[in-house]
Coordinates of C-alpha atoms in Angstrom, one line a residue:
X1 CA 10.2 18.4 -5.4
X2 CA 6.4 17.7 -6.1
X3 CA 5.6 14.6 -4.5
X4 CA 4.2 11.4 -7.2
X5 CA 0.8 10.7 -7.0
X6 CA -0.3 7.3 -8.4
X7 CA -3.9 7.0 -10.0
X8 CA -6.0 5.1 -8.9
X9 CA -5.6 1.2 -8.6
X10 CA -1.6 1.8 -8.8
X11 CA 0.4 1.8 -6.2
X12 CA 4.3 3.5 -5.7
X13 CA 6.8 0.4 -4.9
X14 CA 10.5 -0.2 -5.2
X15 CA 12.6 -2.9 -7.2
X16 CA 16.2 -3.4 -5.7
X17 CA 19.0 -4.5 -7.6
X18 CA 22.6 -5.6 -7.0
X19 CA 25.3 -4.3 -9.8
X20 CA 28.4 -5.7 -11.1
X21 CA 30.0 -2.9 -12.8
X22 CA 33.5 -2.5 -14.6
X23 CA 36.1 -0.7 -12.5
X24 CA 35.5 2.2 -15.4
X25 CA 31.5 2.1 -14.7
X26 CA 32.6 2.2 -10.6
X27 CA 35.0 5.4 -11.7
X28 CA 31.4 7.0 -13.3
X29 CA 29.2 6.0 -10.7
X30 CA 31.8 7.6 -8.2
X31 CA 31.6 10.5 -10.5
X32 CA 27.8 10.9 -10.4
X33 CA 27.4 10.7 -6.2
X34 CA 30.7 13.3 -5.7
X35 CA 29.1 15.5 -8.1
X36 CA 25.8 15.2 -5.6
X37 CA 27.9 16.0 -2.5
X38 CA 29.5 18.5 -3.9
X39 CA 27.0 20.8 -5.0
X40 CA 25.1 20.2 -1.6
X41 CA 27.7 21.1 0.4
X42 CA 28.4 24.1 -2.1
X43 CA 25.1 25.2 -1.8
X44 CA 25.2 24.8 2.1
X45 CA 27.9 26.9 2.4
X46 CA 26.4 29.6 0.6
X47 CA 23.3 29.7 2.3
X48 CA 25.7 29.8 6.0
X49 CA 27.4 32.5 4.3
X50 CA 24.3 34.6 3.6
X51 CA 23.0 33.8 7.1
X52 CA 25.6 35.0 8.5
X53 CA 26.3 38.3 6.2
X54 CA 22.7 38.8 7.4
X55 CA 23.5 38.5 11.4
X56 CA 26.6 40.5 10.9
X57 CA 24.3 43.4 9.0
X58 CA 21.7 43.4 11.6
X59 CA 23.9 43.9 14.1
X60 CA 25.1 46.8 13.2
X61 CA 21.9 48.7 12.4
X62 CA 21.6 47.8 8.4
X63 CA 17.7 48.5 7.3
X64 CA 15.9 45.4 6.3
X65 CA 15.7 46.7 2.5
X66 CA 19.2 46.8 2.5
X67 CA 20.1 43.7 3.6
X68 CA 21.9 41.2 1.8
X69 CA 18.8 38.8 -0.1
X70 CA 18.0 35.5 1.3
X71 CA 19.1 32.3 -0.6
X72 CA 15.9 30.7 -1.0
X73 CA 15.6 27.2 0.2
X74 CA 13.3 25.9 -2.6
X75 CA 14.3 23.3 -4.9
X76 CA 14.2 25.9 -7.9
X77 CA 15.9 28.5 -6.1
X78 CA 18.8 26.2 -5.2
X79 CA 19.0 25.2 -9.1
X80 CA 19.3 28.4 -10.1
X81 CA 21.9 29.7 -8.3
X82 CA 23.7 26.7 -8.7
X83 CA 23.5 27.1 -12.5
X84 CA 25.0 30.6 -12.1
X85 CA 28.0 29.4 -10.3
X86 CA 28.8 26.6 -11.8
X87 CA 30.9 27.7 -14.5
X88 CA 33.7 28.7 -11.7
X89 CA 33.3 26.8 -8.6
X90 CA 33.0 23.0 -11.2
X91 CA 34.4 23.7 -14.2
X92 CA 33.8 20.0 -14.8
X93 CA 30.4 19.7 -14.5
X94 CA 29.5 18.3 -18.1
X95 CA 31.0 15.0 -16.8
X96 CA 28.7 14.1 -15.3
X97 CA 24.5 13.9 -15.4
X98 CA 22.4 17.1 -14.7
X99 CA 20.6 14.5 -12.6
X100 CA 23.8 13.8 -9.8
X101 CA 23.5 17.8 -9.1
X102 CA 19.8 18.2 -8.8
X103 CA 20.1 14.6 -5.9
X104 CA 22.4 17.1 -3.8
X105 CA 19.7 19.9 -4.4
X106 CA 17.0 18.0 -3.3
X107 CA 18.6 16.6 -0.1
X108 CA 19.9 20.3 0.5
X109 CA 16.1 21.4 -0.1
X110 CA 14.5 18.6 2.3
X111 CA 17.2 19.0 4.8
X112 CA 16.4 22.8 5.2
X113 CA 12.9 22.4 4.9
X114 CA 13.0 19.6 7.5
X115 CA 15.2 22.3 10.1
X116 CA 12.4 25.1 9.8
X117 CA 9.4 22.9 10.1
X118 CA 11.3 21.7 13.6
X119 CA 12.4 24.8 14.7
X120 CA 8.7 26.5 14.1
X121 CA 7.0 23.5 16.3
X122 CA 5.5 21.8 12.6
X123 CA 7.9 19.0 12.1
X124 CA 6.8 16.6 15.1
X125 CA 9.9 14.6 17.2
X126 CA 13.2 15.4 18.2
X127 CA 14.6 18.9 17.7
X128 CA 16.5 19.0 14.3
X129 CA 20.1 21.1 13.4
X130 CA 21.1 23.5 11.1
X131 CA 22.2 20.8 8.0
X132 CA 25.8 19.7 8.1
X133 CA 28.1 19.1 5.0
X134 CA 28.7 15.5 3.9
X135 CA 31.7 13.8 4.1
X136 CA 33.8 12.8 1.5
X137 CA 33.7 8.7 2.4
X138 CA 30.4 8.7 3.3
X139 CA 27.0 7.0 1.8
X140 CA 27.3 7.3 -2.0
X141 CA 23.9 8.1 -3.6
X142 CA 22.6 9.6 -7.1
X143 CA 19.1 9.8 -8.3
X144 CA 17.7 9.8 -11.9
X145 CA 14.0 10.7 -12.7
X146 CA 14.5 11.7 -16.5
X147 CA 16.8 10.1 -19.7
X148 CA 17.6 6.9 -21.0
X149 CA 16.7 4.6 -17.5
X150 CA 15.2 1.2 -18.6
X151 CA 16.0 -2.3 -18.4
X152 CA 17.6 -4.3 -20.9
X153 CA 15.9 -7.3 -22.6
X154 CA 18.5 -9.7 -21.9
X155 CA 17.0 -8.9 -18.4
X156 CA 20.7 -8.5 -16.7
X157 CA 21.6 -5.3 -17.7
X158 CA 20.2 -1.8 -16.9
X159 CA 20.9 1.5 -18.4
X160 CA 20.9 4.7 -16.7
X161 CA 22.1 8.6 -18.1
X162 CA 25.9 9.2 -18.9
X163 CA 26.4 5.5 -16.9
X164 CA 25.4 3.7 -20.1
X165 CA 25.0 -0.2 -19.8
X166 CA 25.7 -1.7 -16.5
X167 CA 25.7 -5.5 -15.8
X168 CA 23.5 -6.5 -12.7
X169 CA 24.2 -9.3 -10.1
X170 CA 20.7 -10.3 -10.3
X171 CA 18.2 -11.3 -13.1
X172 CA 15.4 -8.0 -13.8
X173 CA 13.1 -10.2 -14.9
X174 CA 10.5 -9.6 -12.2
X175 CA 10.2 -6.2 -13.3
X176 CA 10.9 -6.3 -16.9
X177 CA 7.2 -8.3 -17.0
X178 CA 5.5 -6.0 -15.3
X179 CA 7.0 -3.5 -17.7
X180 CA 6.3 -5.2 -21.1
X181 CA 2.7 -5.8 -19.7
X182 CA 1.6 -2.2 -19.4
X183 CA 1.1 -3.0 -15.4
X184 CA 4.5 -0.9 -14.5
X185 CA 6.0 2.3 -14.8
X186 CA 9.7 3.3 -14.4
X187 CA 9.6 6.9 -12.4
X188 CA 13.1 7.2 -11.2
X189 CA 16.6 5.2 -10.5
X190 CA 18.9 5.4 -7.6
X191 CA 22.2 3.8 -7.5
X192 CA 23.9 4.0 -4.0
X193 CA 26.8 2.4 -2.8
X194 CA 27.3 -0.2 1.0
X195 CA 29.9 -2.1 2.1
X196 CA 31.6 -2.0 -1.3
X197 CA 28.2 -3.0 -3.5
X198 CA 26.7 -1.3 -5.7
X199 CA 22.4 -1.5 -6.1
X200 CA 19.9 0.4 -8.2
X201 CA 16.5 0.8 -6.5
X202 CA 13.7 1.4 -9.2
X203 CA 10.9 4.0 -8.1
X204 CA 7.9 2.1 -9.8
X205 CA 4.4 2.7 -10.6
X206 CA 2.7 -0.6 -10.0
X207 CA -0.9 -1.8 -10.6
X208 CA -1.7 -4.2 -8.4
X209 CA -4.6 -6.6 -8.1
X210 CA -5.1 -7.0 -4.7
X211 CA -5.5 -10.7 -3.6
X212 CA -4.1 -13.8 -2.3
X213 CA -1.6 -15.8 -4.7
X214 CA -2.5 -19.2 -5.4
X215 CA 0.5 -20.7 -3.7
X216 CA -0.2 -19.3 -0.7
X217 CA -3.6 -20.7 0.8
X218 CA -5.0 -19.6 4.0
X219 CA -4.3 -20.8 7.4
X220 CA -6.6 -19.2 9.7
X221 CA -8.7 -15.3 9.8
X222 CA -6.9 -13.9 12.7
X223 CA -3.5 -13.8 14.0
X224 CA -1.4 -12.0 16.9
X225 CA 1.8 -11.2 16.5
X226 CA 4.2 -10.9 19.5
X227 CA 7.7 -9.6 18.6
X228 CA 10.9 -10.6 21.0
X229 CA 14.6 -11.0 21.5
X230 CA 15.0 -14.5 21.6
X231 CA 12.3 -15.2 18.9
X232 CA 11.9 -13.1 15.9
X233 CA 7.9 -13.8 16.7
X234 CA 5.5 -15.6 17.9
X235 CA 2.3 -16.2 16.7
X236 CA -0.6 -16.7 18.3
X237 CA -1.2 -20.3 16.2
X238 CA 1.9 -21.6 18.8
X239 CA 4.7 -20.7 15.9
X240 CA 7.9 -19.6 17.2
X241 CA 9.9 -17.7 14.5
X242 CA 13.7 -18.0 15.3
X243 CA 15.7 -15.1 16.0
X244 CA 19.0 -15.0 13.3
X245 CA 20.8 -12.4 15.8
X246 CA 23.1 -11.9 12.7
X247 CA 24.7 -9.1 14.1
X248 CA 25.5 -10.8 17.6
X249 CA 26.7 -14.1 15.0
X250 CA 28.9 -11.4 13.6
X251 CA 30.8 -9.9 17.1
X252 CA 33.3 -12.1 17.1
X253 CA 34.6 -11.4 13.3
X254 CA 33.9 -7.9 13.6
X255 CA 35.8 -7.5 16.9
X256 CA 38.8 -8.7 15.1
X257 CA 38.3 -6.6 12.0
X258 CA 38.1 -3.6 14.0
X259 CA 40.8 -4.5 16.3
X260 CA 42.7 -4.7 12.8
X261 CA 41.6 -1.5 11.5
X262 CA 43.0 0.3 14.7
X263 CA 46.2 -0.3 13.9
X264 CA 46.4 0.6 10.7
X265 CA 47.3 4.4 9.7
X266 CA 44.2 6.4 9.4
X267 CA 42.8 9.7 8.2
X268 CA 43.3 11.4 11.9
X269 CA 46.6 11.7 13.5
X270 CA 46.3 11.4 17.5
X271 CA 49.9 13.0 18.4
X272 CA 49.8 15.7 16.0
X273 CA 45.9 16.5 15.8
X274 CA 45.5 16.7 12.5
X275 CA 44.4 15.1 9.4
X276 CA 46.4 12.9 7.5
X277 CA 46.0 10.8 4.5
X278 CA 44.5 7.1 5.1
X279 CA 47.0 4.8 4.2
X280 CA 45.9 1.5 1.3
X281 CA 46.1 -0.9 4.3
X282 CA 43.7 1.1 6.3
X283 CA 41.1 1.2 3.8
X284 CA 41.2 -2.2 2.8
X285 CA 40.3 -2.6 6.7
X286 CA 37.2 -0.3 6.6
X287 CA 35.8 -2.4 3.9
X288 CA 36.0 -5.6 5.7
X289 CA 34.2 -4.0 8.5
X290 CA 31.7 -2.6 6.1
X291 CA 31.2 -6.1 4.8
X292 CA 30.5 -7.5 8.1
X293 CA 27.9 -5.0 8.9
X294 CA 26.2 -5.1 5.6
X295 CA 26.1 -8.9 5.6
X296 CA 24.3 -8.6 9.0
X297 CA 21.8 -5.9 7.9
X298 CA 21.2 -7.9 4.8
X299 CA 20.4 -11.4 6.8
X300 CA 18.1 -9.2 9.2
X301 CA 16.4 -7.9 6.4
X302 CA 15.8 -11.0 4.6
X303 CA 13.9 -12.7 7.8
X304 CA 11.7 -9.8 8.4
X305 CA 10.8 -9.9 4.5
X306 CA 10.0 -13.9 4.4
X307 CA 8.0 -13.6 8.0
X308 CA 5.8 -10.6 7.0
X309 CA 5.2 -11.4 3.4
X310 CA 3.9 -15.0 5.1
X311 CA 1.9 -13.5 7.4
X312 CA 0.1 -11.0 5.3
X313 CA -0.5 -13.8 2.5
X314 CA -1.7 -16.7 4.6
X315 CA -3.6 -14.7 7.2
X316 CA -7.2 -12.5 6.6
X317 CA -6.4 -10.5 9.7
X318 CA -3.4 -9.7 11.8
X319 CA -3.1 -7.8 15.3
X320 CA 0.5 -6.7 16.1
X321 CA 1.3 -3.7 19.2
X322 CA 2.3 -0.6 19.2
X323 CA 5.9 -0.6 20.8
X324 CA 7.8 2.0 22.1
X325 CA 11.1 0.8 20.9
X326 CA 13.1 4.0 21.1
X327 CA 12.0 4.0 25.0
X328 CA 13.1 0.3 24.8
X329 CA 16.4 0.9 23.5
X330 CA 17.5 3.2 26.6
X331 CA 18.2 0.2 28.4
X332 CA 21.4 -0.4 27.9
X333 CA 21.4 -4.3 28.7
X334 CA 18.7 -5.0 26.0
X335 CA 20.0 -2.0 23.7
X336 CA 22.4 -4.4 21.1
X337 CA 20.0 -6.8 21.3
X338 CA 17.1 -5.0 20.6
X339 CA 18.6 -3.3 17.6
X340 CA 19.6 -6.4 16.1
X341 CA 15.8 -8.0 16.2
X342 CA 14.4 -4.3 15.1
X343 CA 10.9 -5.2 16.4
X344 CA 9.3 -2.0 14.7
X345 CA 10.2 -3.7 11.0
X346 CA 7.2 -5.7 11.7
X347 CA 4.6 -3.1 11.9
X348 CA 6.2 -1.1 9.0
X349 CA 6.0 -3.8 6.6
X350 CA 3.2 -5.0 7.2
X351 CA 1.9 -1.4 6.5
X352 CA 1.8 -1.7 2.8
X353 CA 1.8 -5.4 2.2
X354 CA -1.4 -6.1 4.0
X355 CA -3.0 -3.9 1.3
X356 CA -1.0 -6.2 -1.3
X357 CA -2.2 -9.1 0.4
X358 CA -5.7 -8.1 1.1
X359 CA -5.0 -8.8 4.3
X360 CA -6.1 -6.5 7.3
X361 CA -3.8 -5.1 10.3
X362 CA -4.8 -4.4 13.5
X363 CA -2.5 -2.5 16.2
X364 CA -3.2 -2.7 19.8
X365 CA -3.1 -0.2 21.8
X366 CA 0.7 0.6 23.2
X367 CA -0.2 0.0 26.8
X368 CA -2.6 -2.6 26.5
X369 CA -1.2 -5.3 28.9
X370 CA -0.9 -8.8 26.5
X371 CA 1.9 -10.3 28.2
X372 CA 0.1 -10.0 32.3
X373 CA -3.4 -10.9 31.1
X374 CA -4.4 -14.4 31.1
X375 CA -5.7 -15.6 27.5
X376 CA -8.0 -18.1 29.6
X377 CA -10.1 -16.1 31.9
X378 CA -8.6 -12.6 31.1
X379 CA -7.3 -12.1 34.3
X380 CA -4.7 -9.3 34.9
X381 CA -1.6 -10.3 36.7
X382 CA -0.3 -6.8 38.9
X383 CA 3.1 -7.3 38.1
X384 CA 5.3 -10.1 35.3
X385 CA 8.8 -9.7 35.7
X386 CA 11.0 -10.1 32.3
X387 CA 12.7 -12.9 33.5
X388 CA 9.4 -15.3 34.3
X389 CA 8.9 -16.7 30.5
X390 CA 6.3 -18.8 31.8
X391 CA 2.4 -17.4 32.7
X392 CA 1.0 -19.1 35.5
X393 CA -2.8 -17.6 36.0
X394 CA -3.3 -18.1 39.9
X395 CA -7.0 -17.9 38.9
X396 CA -7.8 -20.5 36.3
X397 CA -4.7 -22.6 36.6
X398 CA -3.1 -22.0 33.1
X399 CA 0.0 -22.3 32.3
X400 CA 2.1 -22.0 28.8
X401 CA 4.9 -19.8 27.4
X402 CA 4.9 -16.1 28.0
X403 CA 4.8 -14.7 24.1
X404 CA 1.9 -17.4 23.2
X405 CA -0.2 -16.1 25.9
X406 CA 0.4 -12.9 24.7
X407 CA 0.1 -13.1 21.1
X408 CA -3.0 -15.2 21.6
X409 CA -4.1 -12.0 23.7
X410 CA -3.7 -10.1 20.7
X411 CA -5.5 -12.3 18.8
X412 CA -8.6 -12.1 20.8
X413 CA -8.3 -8.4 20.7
X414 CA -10.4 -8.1 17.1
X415 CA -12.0 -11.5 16.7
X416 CA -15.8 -9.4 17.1
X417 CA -14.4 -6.6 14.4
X418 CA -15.3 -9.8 11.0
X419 CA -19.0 -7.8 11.7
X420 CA -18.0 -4.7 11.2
X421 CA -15.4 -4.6 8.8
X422 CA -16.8 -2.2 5.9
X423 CA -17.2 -4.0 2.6
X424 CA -14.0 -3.3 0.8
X425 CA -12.4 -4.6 3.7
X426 CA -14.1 -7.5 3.9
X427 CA -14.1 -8.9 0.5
X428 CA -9.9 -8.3 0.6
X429 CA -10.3 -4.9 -2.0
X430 CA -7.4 -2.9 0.2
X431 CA -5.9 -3.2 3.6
X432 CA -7.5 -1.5 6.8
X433 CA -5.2 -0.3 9.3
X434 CA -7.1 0.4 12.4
X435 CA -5.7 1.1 16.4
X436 CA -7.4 -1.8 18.8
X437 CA -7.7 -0.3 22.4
X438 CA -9.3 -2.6 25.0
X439 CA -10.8 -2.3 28.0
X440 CA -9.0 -4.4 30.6
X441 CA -10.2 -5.8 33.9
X442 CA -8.8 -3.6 35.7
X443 CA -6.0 -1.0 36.3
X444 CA -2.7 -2.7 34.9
X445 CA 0.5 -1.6 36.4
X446 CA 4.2 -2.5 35.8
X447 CA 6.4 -2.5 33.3
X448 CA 4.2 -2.8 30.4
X449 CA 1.3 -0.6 31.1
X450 CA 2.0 2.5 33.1
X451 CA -0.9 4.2 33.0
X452 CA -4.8 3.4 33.1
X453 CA -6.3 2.6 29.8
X454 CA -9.9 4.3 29.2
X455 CA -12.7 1.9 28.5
X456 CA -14.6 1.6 25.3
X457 CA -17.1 -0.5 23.9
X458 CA -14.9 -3.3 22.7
X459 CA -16.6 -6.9 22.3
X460 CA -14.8 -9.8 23.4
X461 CA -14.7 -13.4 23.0
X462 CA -17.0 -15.0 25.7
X463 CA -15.1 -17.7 27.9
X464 CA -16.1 -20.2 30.0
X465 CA -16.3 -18.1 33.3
X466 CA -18.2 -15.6 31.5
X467 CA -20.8 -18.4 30.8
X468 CA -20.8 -19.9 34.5
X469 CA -21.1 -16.5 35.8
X470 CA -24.0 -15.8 33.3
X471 CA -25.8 -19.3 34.2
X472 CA -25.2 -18.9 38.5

């Protein structure tokens, strides 16, 4: 699927949505996702099938020309074949919207794409597998990019294809402006189903006029952002942002859920290893434990949102590092906790609402050492233990809380880059994401730099030693 490109001056954003739908609009938006699992995994099997016929041909000697034809992976390919077959294998496919179909073609088209890109060395990270069917209970999703999708003008209703009219929890109105203004455009809706909920995210073309909202006035140019586990963040202003933990709020009611849930009859039966259907009781158990979880991930959500929508409004500049959270994550005694802050939300959001904003976002280098140099006299500390939360510089006698030295280091970082900003930057006409990569005093060693890091002309702040040096 060709990928949207805005013009210029709009932007691609999303507008999320809770539904309230009537128990026969959940029966059709239950429809609509099946019907997009079940032609990907209809499709997947055929293509396995034809991989296979293949293998088993070449083994025993079979010409290339006479070899069974490849089931192209292509979006169009997929379509067409699935339009052949259709008639047999879902003799009920006019229930539901041409749309649910093409989602599972898509995914089936991405997903195969994604495996030959990573097998051939183009797709960069982990290794990926050969795609695996979806399973009946699991994420419900559909996708509509063409029919009747619009908002209602009561502004608590939307309508999407063969769904009709469906009541949301929340009030459109936010998007129905933009609409009636000529400033938005609907491109496609996706209505996806967690913890029980129903939502209905709006692809939108958006133009934006990039600039600071009246409400929001500034505070300072620069700021450094240091993320944590106890605190969300700290800034380098002396702010410390409180840490929800909602998932850790949550162990105690989840343990007991799921303590609950394993008693009840599920879909695998232990003695006789095999399947068996769920019983009422057991589903009703899953759900609370789905509630539990998506409560968390909402609360987590909504402080990330409120912090980095602050910082990109309030602030001209902001620095933040480049963690290494998946290396972070392998130790299992920070792991939970860890993944319950999700320190790399920062950077991501910040991403696109700096050039909302007009704000500018800096990222440090990954082993730049913030939390063992001294924000004083820039000294580098060979070794700062996780559990000292206090610097002390042995060298100019500072002392104050780990993070604020740190994000004050960050801070420092790109105070000299307000002359050499380029104009658009400058004057708040887009966001400039830029790596910062200092040269440090010396070698710093530990656990937050590893290796050296190699000088380059970076400009920093002049201190007070720096002047009595200069002056002796």
């Amino acid at each position: 699927m060709k990928r949207y490109e805005p013009p210029a001056g709009w932007a691609v954003q999303a507008y999320k949505f809770a539904l309230d739908p009537t128990e026969a609009q959940v029966g059709g938006l239950r429809r609509n996702t099946g019907a997009a699992r079940f032609a990907y995994n209809h499709m997947l099997r055929r293509t396995c099938a034809v991989k296979a016929q293949r293998a088993a041909e070449v083994s025993y000697d079979v010409a290339e020309a006479d070899l069974t034809p490849w089931q192209g992976w292509s979006l169009p390919d997929l379509r067409r074949t699935w339009n052949e077959a259709k008639q047999w294998v879902a003799p009920w496919w006019h229930e539901c919207s041409k749309e649910a179909y093409n989602t599972g073609l898509a995914n089936l088209s991405a997903a195969l794409g994604n495996w030959h890109a990573s097998r051939t060395g183009a797709r960069k990270g982990r290794r990926m597998g050969w795609p695996r069917p979806k399973r009946k209970h699991a994420r419900r999703s559909a996708r509509f990019t063409t029919g009747a999708i619009r908002l209602d003008p009561d502004n608590r209703h939307v309508v999407l294809p063969r769904l009709g009219r469906i009541r949301s929890h929340e009030s459109t109105r936010k998007l129905s402006r933009r609409v009636q203004a000529g400033t938005a455009k609907i491109l496609s809706a996706t209505v996806t189903e967690a913890a029980g909920r129903w939502f209905c995210s709006f692809q939108v073309a958006v133009r934006r006029t990039v600039g600071r909202p009246t409400h929001a006035p500034r505070s300072g140019r620069v700021v450094g952002v240091d993320v944590g586990i106890k605190r969300l963040a700290v800034l380098s202003t002396g702010e410390m942002v409180p840490n929800p933990a909602p998932f850790t709020a949550a162990l105690k009611k989840l343990a007991k859920a799921q303590r609950r849930a394993a008693r009840k009859v599920g879909p695998y039966d232990p003695v006789a290893k095999r399947k068996r259907t769920p019983s009422n009781r057991w589903c009703r158990a899953q759900a609370t434990v789905a509630r539990l979880h998506g409560t968390a991930q909402a609360v987590r959500a909504d402080s990330w949102h409120q912090l980095t929508t602050r910082l990109a409004q309030q602030f001209d500049t902001v620095v933040v590092e480049d963690l290494h959270v998946a290396g972070m994550v392998r130790n299992r005694k920070l792991a939970r906790s860890l993944t319950d802050a999700a320190p790399a939300t920062l950077r991501r959001h910040l991403a696109y609402k700096a050039g909302w904003y007009g704000a500018t976002l800096h990222i440090a280098d990954r082993w730049y050492p913030s939390s063992k140099t001294c924000s004083g006299c820039q000294t580098v500390k060979p070794k700062l233990s996780l559990a000292e939360r206090t610097f002390d510089c042995t060298a100019c006698d500072l002392s104050l809380d780990r993070d604020v030295n740190a994000a004050r280091n960050l801070a420092a970082l790109v105070r000299h880059v307000d002359l050499e900003l380029p104009g658009d930057a400058k004057t708040g006409r887009g966001a400039c994401v830029r790596p910062v990569r200092p040269a440090p005093a010396g070698r710093a060693v530990g656990r937050e730099a590893s290796r050296p890091v190699q000088p380059v002309n970076v400009v920093r702040q002049r201190t007070a030693a720096d002047h009595a040096l200069s002056n002796a």
